[in-house]
Amino acid sequence: MQTSEQLTELRRILAEVTDLNNATALLHWDQETYMPPKGAQGRGEQLSTLASIAHRTFTDGKVGSLLANLGAAELSPEDGKLVEVVQYDYDRATKLPEAFVNTFTKETSEALEIWAEARQESDFSIFQPKLERLLELLKEKAALCGYEESPYDALLEEFEPGMTAGQLRPIFSDLATRQSALVERIVASKNQPDTAWTRAEWDEEAQWKFTLNVLRDLGYDFDSGRQDKSLHPFTTDFGMNDVRVTTRVDPHDLFSALTGSIHEGGHAMYEQGQNPADRRTPLAEGTSLGMHESQSRMWENVIGRSQPFWNHYAPILRDRFSGRLQNVTADQMYAAINRVEPSLIRVEADECTYNLHIIIRFEMEVDLMEGRLAVQDIPEAWNAKVKSYLGLDVPDDANGCLQDIHWSHGAIGYFPTYALGNLYAAQLFETIEEAITDIWKNVEAGDFAPLLVWLRENVHRHGRRKSALEILSDATGKDASSEPFMRYLEKKYGALYGL
Ligand code: ZN
């Protein structure tokens, strides 16, 4: 076969696998939104059938030999990159023996139920034996995948390619010190915002319509997507022209549906902005979870929790809730949506405390993988870290080490991507403020197009053609750093809390 024929054949197989994965995602979306309860069993079977066909098609020996031939051939830079990324995926997909994958799937699905029970009972000892088993398997997985310094790196690689524990450690320890100190000053400040009014009863339909209004303004394309309701907000896509978001409306929280929508809208606009030339290949998707999270958090926090944003939306929100917000100023909305309060629960954390929750998990995960921490000592270690970083006493395991679902999925190495999202967003945004000098005037006028155009050009359209660190250094001229994020926090919250 000629090189060009081999490329065509590879692209045909990739298109097939992409279609199968997109069909799987659509079934999954339906499961989380509209599927009736009795559909669950059949849906599980359909999902597992499609996933195994996709896996078999992709890991076929034919793909391996096409890649080997193409890897040795003269290719254009565009095709060369495609082959490089597919080879990377192929190596990862074929490194784990089928027997291992089956054991891992079985153990994690059991772990999920046991974790749920342990959390219900608020008793870590129920989960402990299962987590010990998962940790054994994760160490085995790390050995199978290979790593240079830490077994943790092999797991992190799945979520944030190219990042290592060694790179994260100094960044996170610097953040921990500085963010804890900032939070201490905020808690001691006399300028505490009033948020009681946000928890009155707010009409659900009016909230829902407001989220649609804001999403459309930001640039989310409703001809290539839609918003629905689900228990936990999420984004999913079946190709760049059908990228869907969900949110959850709480009648006793004026801001939760809105911030959920903006967050997911940020993820979705990243996927809608992929390069059409890469459609139906693994190149047309977000490059890492950290970069994905940078997009959702930039829109949600940097933009959606900014003063200019609220100067623009305060009158619109007043219109939506005719008469009820007459006495609430844009400043008061801005202050309320940025309230800082150390809490035990990660998903309720604000911008100033969020990374501290992540750092607690990161440090423990590395210690677990490197053998410095035993599973049975998790609750004690957890509680000590929460006391030291957040100044809080953990009353029980449900509000402590059992709160997150991630470990029961065997997803160790996932948490750091949330904090990286905050760091990448702040670093990109410093460059954006230099590139678009009127950015805040634009936001105040409800014009978000210049920002979206910049993100399309510098982040979105590259898909997986650039790694997160390449996107960052090409766009900002610097390596990943915690400095821009700390500058952002200190400026914003220093003013809000009169520090
Ligand atoms: Zn997210």
Short mmCIF file of N, CA and C in Angstrom, two decimals, residues 266-356:
data_model
loop_
_atom_site.label_atom_id
_atom_site.label_comp_id
_atom_site.label_asym_id
_atom_site.label_seq_id
_atom_site.Cartn_x
_atom_site.Cartn_y
_atom_site.Cartn_z
N GLY A 266 -18.18 27.08 29.09
CA GLY A 266 -16.75 27.25 28.81
C GLY A 266 -16.13 25.97 28.26
N HIS A 267 -16.49 24.83 28.87
CA HIS A 267 -16.03 23.54 28.34
C HIS A 267 -16.55 23.36 26.91
N ALA A 268 -17.84 23.68 26.73
CA ALA A 268 -18.50 23.41 25.44
C ALA A 268 -17.94 24.28 24.32
N MET A 269 -17.65 25.55 24.62
CA MET A 269 -17.12 26.42 23.57
C MET A 269 -15.74 25.95 23.11
N TYR A 270 -14.98 25.33 24.04
CA TYR A 270 -13.69 24.73 23.65
C TYR A 270 -13.93 23.66 22.59
N GLU A 271 -14.89 22.79 22.81
CA GLU A 271 -15.16 21.71 21.84
C GLU A 271 -15.77 22.24 20.55
N GLN A 272 -16.63 23.26 20.66
CA GLN A 272 -17.23 23.83 19.45
C GLN A 272 -16.18 24.54 18.59
N GLY A 273 -15.06 24.89 19.21
CA GLY A 273 -14.03 25.65 18.49
C GLY A 273 -12.93 24.80 17.88
N GLN A 274 -13.13 23.49 17.82
CA GLN A 274 -12.11 22.63 17.22
C GLN A 274 -11.99 22.89 15.72
N ASN A 275 -10.84 22.51 15.17
CA ASN A 275 -10.59 22.71 13.75
C ASN A 275 -11.39 21.69 12.90
N PRO A 276 -12.29 22.18 12.01
CA PRO A 276 -13.12 21.25 11.20
C PRO A 276 -12.27 20.26 10.41
N ALA A 277 -11.04 20.65 10.04
CA ALA A 277 -10.17 19.74 9.26
C ALA A 277 -9.82 18.49 10.06
N ASP A 278 -9.92 18.56 11.40
CA ASP A 278 -9.56 17.41 12.24
C ASP A 278 -10.77 16.58 12.68
N ARG A 279 -11.95 16.91 12.13
CA ARG A 279 -13.17 16.20 12.48
C ARG A 279 -13.00 14.68 12.31
N ARG A 280 -13.61 13.92 13.17
CA ARG A 280 -13.58 12.45 13.14
C ARG A 280 -12.17 11.87 13.30
N THR A 281 -11.29 12.64 13.98
CA THR A 281 -9.99 12.09 14.40
C THR A 281 -9.82 12.42 15.88
N PRO A 282 -8.87 11.76 16.56
CA PRO A 282 -8.66 12.07 17.98
C PRO A 282 -8.01 13.44 18.19
N LEU A 283 -7.66 14.15 17.12
CA LEU A 283 -7.06 15.48 17.29
C LEU A 283 -8.08 16.53 17.67
N ALA A 284 -9.36 16.31 17.28
CA ALA A 284 -10.37 17.35 17.47
C ALA A 284 -11.01 17.27 18.83
N GLU A 285 -10.20 17.43 19.87
CA GLU A 285 -10.76 17.52 21.22
C GLU A 285 -9.80 18.26 22.13
N GLY A 286 -10.31 18.66 23.30
CA GLY A 286 -9.48 19.39 24.25
C GLY A 286 -8.20 18.62 24.54
N THR A 287 -7.08 19.35 24.72
CA THR A 287 -5.79 18.68 24.78
C THR A 287 -5.51 18.00 26.12
N SER A 288 -6.10 18.52 27.21
CA SER A 288 -5.93 17.88 28.52
C SER A 288 -7.07 18.33 29.41
N LEU A 289 -7.26 17.62 30.52
CA LEU A 289 -8.33 18.04 31.43
C LEU A 289 -8.02 19.39 32.06
N GLY A 290 -6.73 19.64 32.32
CA GLY A 290 -6.35 20.93 32.91
C GLY A 290 -6.68 22.08 31.98
N MET A 291 -6.35 21.93 30.68
CA MET A 291 -6.65 23.00 29.73
C MET A 291 -8.17 23.14 29.57
N HIS A 292 -8.88 22.01 29.61
CA HIS A 292 -10.35 22.08 29.54
C HIS A 292 -10.89 22.89 30.71
N GLU A 293 -10.36 22.57 31.88
CA GLU A 293 -10.83 23.25 33.09
C GLU A 293 -10.44 24.73 33.07
N SER A 294 -9.37 25.07 32.38
CA SER A 294 -9.00 26.49 32.29
C SER A 294 -10.07 27.26 31.52
N GLN A 295 -10.67 26.62 30.54
CA GLN A 295 -11.70 27.29 29.75
C GLN A 295 -12.98 27.48 30.57
N SER A 296 -13.40 26.42 31.27
CA SER A 296 -14.63 26.55 32.07
C SER A 296 -14.43 27.56 33.19
N ARG A 297 -13.25 27.54 33.82
CA ARG A 297 -13.02 28.44 34.95
C ARG A 297 -12.76 29.88 34.53
N MET A 298 -12.18 30.07 33.36
CA MET A 298 -12.00 31.45 32.90
C MET A 298 -13.37 32.11 32.70
N TRP A 299 -14.28 31.39 32.02
CA TRP A 299 -15.60 31.98 31.80
C TRP A 299 -16.38 32.10 33.10
N GLU A 300 -16.33 31.06 33.92
CA GLU A 300 -17.12 31.08 35.16
C GLU A 300 -16.59 32.11 36.16
N ASN A 301 -15.28 32.06 36.42
CA ASN A 301 -14.71 32.86 37.51
C ASN A 301 -14.15 34.20 37.07
N VAL A 302 -13.24 34.16 36.11
CA VAL A 302 -12.57 35.41 35.72
C VAL A 302 -13.58 36.37 35.09
N ILE A 303 -14.46 35.85 34.23
CA ILE A 303 -15.46 36.69 33.58
C ILE A 303 -16.75 36.74 34.41
N GLY A 304 -17.36 35.59 34.68
CA GLY A 304 -18.69 35.53 35.30
C GLY A 304 -18.74 36.03 36.74
N ARG A 305 -17.60 36.09 37.40
CA ARG A 305 -17.56 36.65 38.76
C ARG A 305 -16.79 37.97 38.78
N SER A 306 -16.85 38.71 37.66
CA SER A 306 -16.14 40.00 37.62
C SER A 306 -17.12 41.16 37.81
N GLN A 307 -16.59 42.28 38.26
CA GLN A 307 -17.42 43.48 38.44
C GLN A 307 -18.04 43.96 37.11
N PRO A 308 -17.26 44.05 36.00
CA PRO A 308 -17.88 44.50 34.74
C PRO A 308 -19.02 43.59 34.29
N PHE A 309 -18.87 42.28 34.50
CA PHE A 309 -19.93 41.34 34.13
C PHE A 309 -21.21 41.68 34.89
N TRP A 310 -21.09 41.96 36.17
CA TRP A 310 -22.28 42.27 36.98
C TRP A 310 -22.81 43.66 36.71
N ASN A 311 -21.93 44.59 36.32
CA ASN A 311 -22.45 45.90 35.90
C ASN A 311 -23.37 45.72 34.70
N HIS A 312 -23.01 44.79 33.81
CA HIS A 312 -23.84 44.55 32.63
C HIS A 312 -25.11 43.78 32.97
N TYR A 313 -24.99 42.73 33.78
CA TYR A 313 -26.14 41.83 33.98
C TYR A 313 -27.07 42.21 35.12
N ALA A 314 -26.65 43.11 36.00
CA ALA A 314 -27.54 43.47 37.12
C ALA A 314 -28.91 43.94 36.63
N PRO A 315 -28.98 44.92 35.68
CA PRO A 315 -30.32 45.35 35.22
C PRO A 315 -31.10 44.23 34.53
N ILE A 316 -30.40 43.37 33.83
CA ILE A 316 -31.08 42.27 33.11
C ILE A 316 -31.66 41.28 34.12
N LEU A 317 -30.89 41.00 35.17
CA LEU A 317 -31.36 40.09 36.20
C LEU A 317 -32.57 40.70 36.94
N ARG A 318 -32.51 42.01 37.19
CA ARG A 318 -33.66 42.68 37.84
C ARG A 318 -34.91 42.53 36.99
N ASP A 319 -34.77 42.66 35.67
CA ASP A 319 -35.92 42.48 34.76
C ASP A 319 -36.50 41.08 34.87
N ARG A 320 -35.62 40.10 34.95
CA ARG A 320 -36.06 38.70 35.00
C ARG A 320 -36.89 38.41 36.25
N PHE A 321 -36.52 39.08 37.36
CA PHE A 321 -37.26 38.84 38.62
C PHE A 321 -38.00 40.12 38.99
N SER A 322 -38.96 40.47 38.16
CA SER A 322 -39.60 41.78 38.21
C SER A 322 -39.83 42.28 39.63
N GLY A 323 -39.13 43.36 39.95
CA GLY A 323 -39.36 44.03 41.22
C GLY A 323 -38.56 43.53 42.40
N ARG A 324 -38.14 42.24 42.38
CA ARG A 324 -37.57 41.67 43.61
C ARG A 324 -36.12 42.06 43.88
N LEU A 325 -35.42 42.54 42.86
CA LEU A 325 -34.01 42.88 43.07
C LEU A 325 -33.78 44.39 42.97
N GLN A 326 -34.87 45.14 43.08
CA GLN A 326 -34.78 46.60 42.91
C GLN A 326 -33.72 47.22 43.82
N ASN A 327 -33.60 46.70 45.05
CA ASN A 327 -32.69 47.33 46.00
C ASN A 327 -31.31 46.70 46.04
N VAL A 328 -31.06 45.72 45.16
CA VAL A 328 -29.73 45.09 45.16
C VAL A 328 -28.89 45.69 44.03
N THR A 329 -27.77 46.29 44.40
CA THR A 329 -26.92 46.94 43.40
C THR A 329 -26.01 45.91 42.73
N ALA A 330 -25.42 46.34 41.59
CA ALA A 330 -24.45 45.49 40.89
C ALA A 330 -23.29 45.16 41.83
N ASP A 331 -22.86 46.12 42.62
CA ASP A 331 -21.76 45.89 43.57
C ASP A 331 -22.11 44.79 44.57
N GLN A 332 -23.36 44.82 45.03
CA GLN A 332 -23.78 43.81 46.02
C GLN A 332 -23.86 42.41 45.38
N MET A 333 -24.29 42.36 44.13
CA MET A 333 -24.31 41.06 43.43
C MET A 333 -22.88 40.55 43.27
N TYR A 334 -21.99 41.46 42.86
CA TYR A 334 -20.58 41.10 42.66
C TYR A 334 -19.96 40.60 43.97
N ALA A 335 -20.25 41.29 45.07
CA ALA A 335 -19.69 40.88 46.37
C ALA A 335 -20.25 39.53 46.80
N ALA A 336 -21.57 39.34 46.60
CA ALA A 336 -22.20 38.11 47.07
C ALA A 336 -21.69 36.88 46.31
N ILE A 337 -21.51 37.02 45.01
CA ILE A 337 -21.11 35.86 44.21
C ILE A 337 -19.64 35.51 44.45
N ASN A 338 -18.92 36.41 45.10
CA ASN A 338 -17.50 36.15 45.40
C ASN A 338 -17.22 35.93 46.88
N ARG A 339 -18.25 35.59 47.63
CA ARG A 339 -18.04 35.36 49.05
C ARG A 339 -17.04 34.22 49.29
N VAL A 340 -16.10 34.45 50.19
CA VAL A 340 -15.11 33.43 50.54
C VAL A 340 -15.44 32.87 51.91
N GLU A 341 -15.51 31.54 51.97
CA GLU A 341 -15.80 30.91 53.25
C GLU A 341 -15.19 29.51 53.25
N PRO A 342 -14.15 29.27 54.05
CA PRO A 342 -13.57 27.93 54.09
C PRO A 342 -14.65 26.91 54.43
N SER A 343 -14.71 25.83 53.63
CA SER A 343 -15.72 24.82 53.90
C SER A 343 -15.08 23.44 53.81
N LEU A 344 -15.80 22.44 54.31
CA LEU A 344 -15.25 21.08 54.31
C LEU A 344 -15.36 20.42 52.95
N ILE A 345 -16.32 20.90 52.13
CA ILE A 345 -16.68 20.21 50.90
C ILE A 345 -16.08 20.89 49.67
N ARG A 346 -15.31 20.14 48.91
CA ARG A 346 -14.61 20.68 47.74
C ARG A 346 -15.56 21.34 46.75
N VAL A 347 -16.66 20.64 46.40
CA VAL A 347 -17.51 21.18 45.33
C VAL A 347 -18.24 22.45 45.73
N GLU A 348 -18.22 22.78 47.03
CA GLU A 348 -18.83 24.04 47.45
C GLU A 348 -17.80 25.15 47.62
N ALA A 349 -16.53 24.84 47.34
CA ALA A 349 -15.46 25.80 47.63
C ALA A 349 -15.45 26.98 46.66
N ASP A 350 -14.99 28.14 47.16
CA ASP A 350 -14.87 29.34 46.35
C ASP A 350 -13.48 29.39 45.71
N GLU A 351 -13.26 30.46 44.93
CA GLU A 351 -11.99 30.59 44.20
C GLU A 351 -10.76 30.61 45.11
N CYS A 352 -10.91 31.19 46.33
CA CYS A 352 -9.73 31.33 47.19
C CYS A 352 -9.36 30.04 47.91
N THR A 353 -10.35 29.18 48.16
CA THR A 353 -10.06 27.96 48.92
C THR A 353 -9.99 26.70 48.05
N TYR A 354 -10.48 26.81 46.79
CA TYR A 354 -10.61 25.61 45.98
C TYR A 354 -9.30 24.83 45.84
N ASN A 355 -8.23 25.51 45.47
CA ASN A 355 -6.97 24.80 45.26
C ASN A 355 -6.48 24.09 46.52
N LEU A 356 -6.81 24.64 47.68
CA LEU A 356 -6.36 24.01 48.94
C LEU A 356 -6.97 22.61 49.06
#
